mmCIF file of N, CA and C in Angstrom:
data_model
loop_
_atom_site.group_PDB
_atom_site.id
_atom_site.type_symbol
_atom_site.label_atom_id
_atom_site.label_comp_id
_atom_site.label_asym_id
_atom_site.label_seq_id
_atom_site.Cartn_x
_atom_site.Cartn_y
_atom_site.Cartn_z
ATOM 1 N N MET J 473 103.647 69.955 51.893
ATOM 2 C CA MET J 473 103.141 71.181 52.448
ATOM 3 C C MET J 473 102.712 70.904 53.901
ATOM 4 N N THR J 474 103.220 71.719 54.792
ATOM 5 C CA THR J 474 102.818 71.550 56.196
ATOM 6 C C THR J 474 101.464 72.156 56.418
ATOM 7 N N PRO J 475 100.781 71.812 57.535
ATOM 8 C CA PRO J 475 99.472 72.448 57.847
ATOM 9 C C PRO J 475 99.598 73.982 57.847
ATOM 10 N N GLU J 476 100.642 74.546 58.337
ATOM 11 C CA GLU J 476 100.794 75.995 58.385
ATOM 12 C C GLU J 476 100.889 76.544 56.967
ATOM 13 N N GLN J 477 101.723 75.880 56.120
ATOM 14 C CA GLN J 477 101.797 76.288 54.738
ATOM 15 C C GLN J 477 100.456 76.228 54.023
ATOM 16 N N ALA J 478 99.688 75.143 54.321
ATOM 17 C CA ALA J 478 98.406 74.961 53.692
ATOM 18 C C ALA J 478 97.496 76.063 54.070
ATOM 19 N N ARG J 479 97.487 76.504 55.308
ATOM 20 C CA ARG J 479 96.675 77.651 55.715
ATOM 21 C C ARG J 479 97.031 78.931 55.029
ATOM 22 N N THR J 480 98.348 79.126 54.978
ATOM 23 C CA THR J 480 98.901 80.362 54.246
ATOM 24 C C THR J 480 98.496 80.291 52.780
ATOM 25 N N PHE J 481 98.675 79.126 52.167
ATOM 26 C CA PHE J 481 98.264 78.975 50.739
ATOM 27 C C PHE J 481 96.778 79.306 50.592
ATOM 28 N N LYS J 482 95.922 78.758 51.395
ATOM 29 C CA LYS J 482 94.460 79.024 51.335
ATOM 30 C C LYS J 482 94.189 80.509 51.399
ATOM 31 N N ASP J 483 94.791 81.144 52.409
ATOM 32 C CA ASP J 483 94.554 82.623 52.631
ATOM 33 C C ASP J 483 95.089 83.397 51.379
ATOM 34 N N ASP J 484 96.229 83.043 50.881
ATOM 35 C CA ASP J 484 96.783 83.690 49.669
ATOM 36 C C ASP J 484 95.875 83.485 48.468
ATOM 37 N N VAL J 485 95.390 82.285 48.230
ATOM 38 C CA VAL J 485 94.486 82.063 47.145
ATOM 39 C C VAL J 485 93.258 82.916 47.252
ATOM 40 N N LEU J 486 92.593 82.889 48.400
ATOM 41 C CA LEU J 486 91.382 83.712 48.555
ATOM 42 C C LEU J 486 91.648 85.184 48.372
ATOM 43 N N ASN J 487 92.772 85.631 48.843
ATOM 44 C CA ASN J 487 93.137 87.073 48.677
ATOM 45 C C ASN J 487 93.371 87.369 47.212
ATOM 46 N N ILE J 488 94.062 86.550 46.478
ATOM 47 C CA ILE J 488 94.318 86.749 45.104
ATOM 48 C C ILE J 488 92.967 86.776 44.253
ATOM 49 N N VAL J 489 92.148 85.812 44.535
ATOM 50 C CA VAL J 489 90.871 85.711 43.813
ATOM 51 C C VAL J 489 90.021 86.992 44.086
ATOM 52 N N SER J 490 90.034 87.488 45.317
ATOM 53 C CA SER J 490 89.239 88.660 45.667
ATOM 54 C C SER J 490 89.689 89.872 44.897
ATOM 55 N N GLN J 491 90.883 89.875 44.354
ATOM 56 C CA GLN J 491 91.426 91.014 43.617
ATOM 57 C C GLN J 491 91.150 91.007 42.088
ATOM 58 N N ILE J 492 90.667 89.876 41.503
ATOM 59 C CA ILE J 492 90.438 89.785 40.111
ATOM 60 C C ILE J 492 89.363 90.758 39.717
ATOM 61 N N PRO J 493 89.664 91.755 38.844
ATOM 62 C CA PRO J 493 88.649 92.748 38.525
ATOM 63 C C PRO J 493 87.555 92.208 37.582
ATOM 64 N N SER J 494 86.463 92.850 37.618
ATOM 65 C CA SER J 494 85.355 92.506 36.719
ATOM 66 C C SER J 494 85.820 92.701 35.277
ATOM 67 N N GLY J 495 85.426 91.763 34.417
ATOM 68 C CA GLY J 495 85.822 91.843 33.044
ATOM 69 C C GLY J 495 87.159 91.153 32.765
ATOM 70 N N SER J 496 87.728 90.539 33.807
ATOM 71 C CA SER J 496 88.982 89.853 33.618
ATOM 72 C C SER J 496 88.908 88.424 34.186
ATOM 73 N N VAL J 497 89.825 87.577 33.758
ATOM 74 C CA VAL J 497 89.938 86.235 34.303
ATOM 75 C C VAL J 497 91.364 85.972 34.602
ATOM 76 N N THR J 498 91.628 84.972 35.414
ATOM 77 C CA THR J 498 92.929 84.394 35.572
ATOM 78 C C THR J 498 92.824 82.890 35.647
ATOM 79 N N THR J 499 93.952 82.209 35.743
ATOM 80 C CA THR J 499 93.951 80.730 35.736
ATOM 81 C C THR J 499 94.313 80.168 37.074
ATOM 82 N N TYR J 500 93.945 78.865 37.268
ATOM 83 C CA TYR J 500 94.321 78.183 38.492
ATOM 84 C C TYR J 500 95.822 78.203 38.675
ATOM 85 N N GLY J 501 96.529 77.939 37.559
ATOM 86 C CA GLY J 501 97.957 77.886 37.622
ATOM 87 C C GLY J 501 98.616 79.249 37.922
ATOM 88 N N HIS J 502 98.060 80.306 37.458
ATOM 89 C CA HIS J 502 98.605 81.629 37.678
ATOM 90 C C HIS J 502 98.393 81.982 39.181
ATOM 91 N N ILE J 503 97.197 81.639 39.713
ATOM 92 C CA ILE J 503 96.986 81.862 41.159
ATOM 93 C C ILE J 503 97.975 81.094 41.975
ATOM 94 N N ALA J 504 98.185 79.809 41.644
ATOM 95 C CA ALA J 504 99.125 78.987 42.375
ATOM 96 C C ALA J 504 100.506 79.588 42.351
ATOM 97 N N ALA J 505 100.940 80.046 41.212
ATOM 98 C CA ALA J 505 102.268 80.714 41.084
ATOM 99 C C ALA J 505 102.337 81.984 41.920
ATOM 100 N N LEU J 506 101.314 82.802 41.888
ATOM 101 C CA LEU J 506 101.252 84.020 42.694
ATOM 102 C C LEU J 506 101.298 83.661 44.191
ATOM 103 N N ALA J 507 100.736 82.542 44.586
ATOM 104 C CA ALA J 507 100.751 82.135 45.960
ATOM 105 C C ALA J 507 102.055 81.448 46.345
ATOM 106 N N GLY J 508 102.936 81.259 45.416
ATOM 107 C CA GLY J 508 104.311 80.699 45.725
ATOM 108 C C GLY J 508 104.412 79.205 45.547
ATOM 109 N N TRP J 509 103.305 78.592 45.000
ATOM 110 C CA TRP J 509 103.309 77.141 44.780
ATOM 111 C C TRP J 509 102.885 76.827 43.344
ATOM 112 N N PRO J 510 103.803 77.084 42.341
ATOM 113 C CA PRO J 510 103.386 77.031 40.949
ATOM 114 C C PRO J 510 102.886 75.674 40.491
ATOM 115 N N SER J 511 103.242 74.606 41.181
ATOM 116 C CA SER J 511 102.775 73.291 40.708
ATOM 117 C C SER J 511 101.492 72.841 41.396
ATOM 118 N N HIS J 512 100.792 73.753 42.088
ATOM 119 C CA HIS J 512 99.644 73.370 42.855
ATOM 120 C C HIS J 512 98.306 73.969 42.312
ATOM 121 N N SER J 513 98.163 73.988 41.018
ATOM 122 C CA SER J 513 96.956 74.527 40.439
ATOM 123 C C SER J 513 95.728 73.780 40.806
ATOM 124 N N ARG J 514 95.786 72.515 40.920
ATOM 125 C CA ARG J 514 94.611 71.690 41.342
ATOM 126 C C ARG J 514 94.233 71.999 42.738
ATOM 127 N N MET J 515 95.195 72.326 43.625
ATOM 128 C CA MET J 515 94.869 72.701 44.966
ATOM 129 C C MET J 515 94.159 74.042 45.033
ATOM 130 N N VAL J 516 94.418 74.910 44.046
ATOM 131 C CA VAL J 516 93.670 76.162 43.973
ATOM 132 C C VAL J 516 92.178 75.869 43.746
ATOM 133 N N GLY J 517 91.905 74.967 42.793
ATOM 134 C CA GLY J 517 90.539 74.574 42.551
ATOM 135 C C GLY J 517 89.829 73.978 43.762
ATOM 136 N N ARG J 518 90.592 73.108 44.471
ATOM 137 C CA ARG J 518 89.973 72.472 45.648
ATOM 138 C C ARG J 518 89.761 73.568 46.775
ATOM 139 N N THR J 519 90.688 74.499 46.857
ATOM 140 C CA THR J 519 90.514 75.543 47.880
ATOM 141 C C THR J 519 89.260 76.320 47.602
ATOM 142 N N LEU J 520 89.068 76.704 46.293
ATOM 143 C CA LEU J 520 87.875 77.500 45.948
ATOM 144 C C LEU J 520 86.592 76.707 46.104
ATOM 145 N N ARG J 521 86.672 75.360 45.866
ATOM 146 C CA ARG J 521 85.455 74.542 46.006
ATOM 147 C C ARG J 521 85.087 74.229 47.413
ATOM 148 N N TYR J 522 86.064 74.037 48.298
ATOM 149 C CA TYR J 522 85.758 73.528 49.643
ATOM 150 C C TYR J 522 85.912 74.505 50.781
ATOM 151 N N THR J 523 86.316 75.707 50.519
ATOM 152 C CA THR J 523 86.458 76.703 51.566
ATOM 153 C C THR J 523 85.135 77.406 51.811
ATOM 154 N N PRO J 524 84.618 77.285 53.030
ATOM 155 C CA PRO J 524 83.295 78.028 53.298
ATOM 156 C C PRO J 524 83.545 79.494 53.103
ATOM 157 N N GLY J 525 82.577 80.156 52.453
ATOM 158 C CA GLY J 525 82.639 81.546 52.225
ATOM 159 C C GLY J 525 83.308 81.917 50.811
ATOM 160 N N ALA J 526 83.972 80.976 50.224
ATOM 161 C CA ALA J 526 84.613 81.254 48.907
ATOM 162 C C ALA J 526 83.600 81.614 47.853
ATOM 163 N N GLU J 527 82.360 81.142 47.977
ATOM 164 C CA GLU J 527 81.355 81.476 47.025
ATOM 165 C C GLU J 527 81.011 82.943 47.006
ATOM 166 N N LYS J 528 81.421 83.703 47.993
ATOM 167 C CA LYS J 528 81.219 85.140 48.008
ATOM 168 C C LYS J 528 82.250 85.865 47.223
ATOM 169 N N LEU J 529 83.309 85.174 46.823
ATOM 170 C CA LEU J 529 84.344 85.753 46.017
ATOM 171 C C LEU J 529 84.117 85.600 44.491
ATOM 172 N N PRO J 530 84.745 86.326 43.673
ATOM 173 C CA PRO J 530 84.514 86.204 42.206
ATOM 174 C C PRO J 530 85.186 84.949 41.628
ATOM 175 N N CYS J 531 84.896 83.806 42.202
ATOM 176 C CA CYS J 531 85.471 82.574 41.741
ATOM 177 C C CYS J 531 85.144 82.259 40.237
ATOM 178 N N HIS J 532 84.037 82.801 39.740
ATOM 179 C CA HIS J 532 83.729 82.622 38.351
ATOM 180 C C HIS J 532 84.752 83.212 37.388
ATOM 181 N N ARG J 533 85.651 84.024 37.913
ATOM 182 C CA ARG J 533 86.688 84.631 37.046
ATOM 183 C C ARG J 533 87.953 83.797 36.968
ATOM 184 N N VAL J 534 87.874 82.563 37.471
ATOM 185 C CA VAL J 534 89.009 81.684 37.458
ATOM 186 C C VAL J 534 88.695 80.546 36.420
ATOM 187 N N VAL J 535 89.533 80.351 35.452
ATOM 188 C CA VAL J 535 89.376 79.352 34.377
ATOM 189 C C VAL J 535 90.661 78.560 34.209
ATOM 190 N N ASN J 536 90.660 77.548 33.430
ATOM 191 C CA ASN J 536 91.880 76.809 33.249
ATOM 192 C C ASN J 536 92.801 77.558 32.181
ATOM 193 N N GLN J 537 93.984 77.068 31.958
ATOM 194 C CA GLN J 537 94.980 77.822 31.166
ATOM 195 C C GLN J 537 94.527 77.951 29.742
ATOM 196 N N ALA J 538 93.586 77.071 29.239
ATOM 197 C CA ALA J 538 93.075 77.223 27.876
ATOM 198 C C ALA J 538 91.843 78.104 27.820
ATOM 199 N N GLY J 539 91.413 78.624 28.984
ATOM 200 C CA GLY J 539 90.244 79.460 28.982
ATOM 201 C C GLY J 539 88.930 78.708 29.126
ATOM 202 N N ARG J 540 88.994 77.419 29.476
ATOM 203 C CA ARG J 540 87.788 76.656 29.663
ATOM 204 C C ARG J 540 87.219 76.924 31.039
ATOM 205 N N THR J 541 85.891 76.962 31.104
ATOM 206 C CA THR J 541 85.190 77.160 32.372
ATOM 207 C C THR J 541 85.136 75.820 33.086
ATOM 208 N N ALA J 542 84.694 75.857 34.357
ATOM 209 C CA ALA J 542 84.638 74.698 35.153
ATOM 210 C C ALA J 542 83.554 73.746 34.690
ATOM 211 N N PRO J 543 83.846 72.464 34.526
ATOM 212 C CA PRO J 543 82.811 71.509 34.065
ATOM 213 C C PRO J 543 81.680 71.452 35.078
ATOM 214 N N GLY J 544 80.491 71.365 34.583
ATOM 215 C CA GLY J 544 79.335 71.241 35.427
ATOM 216 C C GLY J 544 78.885 72.521 36.041
ATOM 217 N N TRP J 545 79.459 73.672 35.725
ATOM 218 C CA TRP J 545 79.092 74.946 36.278
ATOM 219 C C TRP J 545 78.647 75.885 35.138
ATOM 220 N N SER J 546 77.490 75.619 34.593
ATOM 221 C CA SER J 546 77.062 76.374 33.402
ATOM 222 C C SER J 546 76.836 77.847 33.719
ATOM 223 N N LEU J 547 76.539 78.166 34.930
ATOM 224 C CA LEU J 547 76.284 79.575 35.343
ATOM 225 C C LEU J 547 77.565 80.393 35.224
ATOM 226 N N GLN J 548 78.751 79.738 35.300
ATOM 227 C CA GLN J 548 80.030 80.449 35.186
ATOM 228 C C GLN J 548 80.113 81.274 33.894
ATOM 229 N N ARG J 549 79.753 80.667 32.789
ATOM 230 C CA ARG J 549 79.813 81.410 31.509
ATOM 231 C C ARG J 549 78.834 82.578 31.497
ATOM 232 N N THR J 550 77.650 82.373 32.041
ATOM 233 C CA THR J 550 76.652 83.442 32.124
ATOM 234 C C THR J 550 77.193 84.660 32.923
ATOM 235 N N LEU J 551 77.822 84.339 34.049
ATOM 236 C CA LEU J 551 78.378 85.396 34.946
ATOM 237 C C LEU J 551 79.471 86.135 34.173
ATOM 238 N N LEU J 552 80.336 85.421 33.500
ATOM 239 C CA LEU J 552 81.416 86.033 32.760
ATOM 240 C C LEU J 552 80.899 86.911 31.597
ATOM 241 N N GLU J 553 79.914 86.404 30.896
ATOM 242 C CA GLU J 553 79.405 87.192 29.784
ATOM 243 C C GLU J 553 78.719 88.475 30.309
ATOM 244 N N ALA J 554 78.128 88.413 31.483
ATOM 245 C CA ALA J 554 77.484 89.581 32.022
ATOM 246 C C ALA J 554 78.520 90.641 32.410
ATOM 247 N N GLU J 555 79.773 90.253 32.530
ATOM 248 C CA GLU J 555 80.844 91.184 32.815
ATOM 249 C C GLU J 555 81.572 91.626 31.551
ATOM 250 N N GLY J 556 81.081 91.167 30.443
ATOM 251 C CA GLY J 556 81.645 91.566 29.120
ATOM 252 C C GLY J 556 82.803 90.698 28.631
ATOM 253 N N ILE J 557 82.950 89.535 29.264
ATOM 254 C CA ILE J 557 83.986 88.560 28.816
ATOM 255 C C ILE J 557 83.536 87.931 27.460
ATOM 256 N N ASN J 558 84.464 87.927 26.551
ATOM 257 C CA ASN J 558 84.193 87.325 25.221
ATOM 258 C C ASN J 558 84.679 85.892 25.179
ATOM 259 N N PHE J 559 83.931 85.094 24.509
ATOM 260 C CA PHE J 559 84.273 83.724 24.329
ATOM 261 C C PHE J 559 84.566 83.465 22.839
ATOM 262 N N LYS J 560 85.546 82.570 22.607
ATOM 263 C CA LYS J 560 85.869 82.218 21.226
ATOM 264 C C LYS J 560 84.875 81.175 20.703
ATOM 265 N N SER J 561 84.937 80.861 19.422
ATOM 266 C CA SER J 561 83.949 79.928 18.819
ATOM 267 C C SER J 561 84.049 78.510 19.499
ATOM 268 N N ASN J 562 85.180 78.161 20.070
ATOM 269 C CA ASN J 562 85.355 76.892 20.707
ATOM 270 C C ASN J 562 84.751 76.853 22.205
ATOM 271 N N GLY J 563 84.195 77.962 22.639
ATOM 272 C CA GLY J 563 83.589 78.047 23.938
ATOM 273 C C GLY J 563 84.575 78.456 25.063
ATOM 274 N N HIS J 564 85.807 78.752 24.686
ATOM 275 C CA HIS J 564 86.802 79.121 25.669
ATOM 276 C C HIS J 564 86.834 80.651 25.790
ATOM 277 N N VAL J 565 87.221 81.166 26.969
ATOM 278 C CA VAL J 565 87.416 82.584 27.149
ATOM 279 C C VAL J 565 88.529 83.080 26.257
ATOM 280 N N ASP J 566 88.372 84.243 25.639
ATOM 281 C CA ASP J 566 89.423 84.855 24.829
ATOM 282 C C ASP J 566 90.502 85.394 25.772
ATOM 283 N N MET J 567 91.480 84.519 26.106
ATOM 284 C CA MET J 567 92.504 84.851 27.112
ATOM 285 C C MET J 567 93.366 86.071 26.661
ATOM 286 N N SER J 568 93.536 86.215 25.327
ATOM 287 C CA SER J 568 94.334 87.326 24.888
ATOM 288 C C SER J 568 93.704 88.684 25.203
ATOM 289 N N ARG J 569 92.388 88.704 25.416
ATOM 290 C CA ARG J 569 91.718 89.940 25.698
ATOM 291 C C ARG J 569 91.439 90.141 27.203
ATOM 292 N N HIS J 570 91.299 89.011 27.918
ATOM 293 C CA HIS J 570 90.764 89.095 29.294
ATOM 294 C C HIS J 570 91.634 88.599 30.439
ATOM 295 N N LEU J 571 92.834 88.101 30.132
ATOM 296 C CA LEU J 571 93.713 87.588 31.135
ATOM 297 C C LEU J 571 94.200 88.724 32.050
ATOM 298 N N TRP J 572 93.957 88.508 33.367
ATOM 299 C CA TRP J 572 94.350 89.501 34.386
ATOM 300 C C TRP J 572 95.813 89.254 34.807
ATOM 301 N N GLU J 573 96.593 90.239 34.675
ATOM 302 C CA GLU J 573 98.014 90.248 35.150
ATOM 303 C C GLU J 573 98.130 91.310 36.257
ATOM 304 N N PRO J 574 98.225 90.820 37.496
ATOM 305 C CA PRO J 574 98.306 91.855 38.611
ATOM 306 C C PRO J 574 99.616 92.660 38.488
ATOM 307 N N GLY J 575 99.479 93.916 38.871
ATOM 308 C CA GLY J 575 100.608 94.855 38.717
ATOM 309 C C GLY J 575 101.607 94.682 39.738
#
């Protein structure tokens, strides 16, 4: 990925995350695919973690493909539950009910 592509990727990731509606979640992999780099899901996580200002976006609505929340971020579950997100008995988001698929 060139520096120009990396900037475009970052901008695309932030734009996609800003569109996730309340009461829905999506995955790092889904965001990477929507940004045109389907094998870069880890880079989505790094983008959200290290981009100044990303904390103002609904980053709490991004989970892994199994519906697990970010390790070490206990507030994420609280924020999701406040939006009506349901969790299964294993502690994962019920992806069948809450996965966001942009139109």
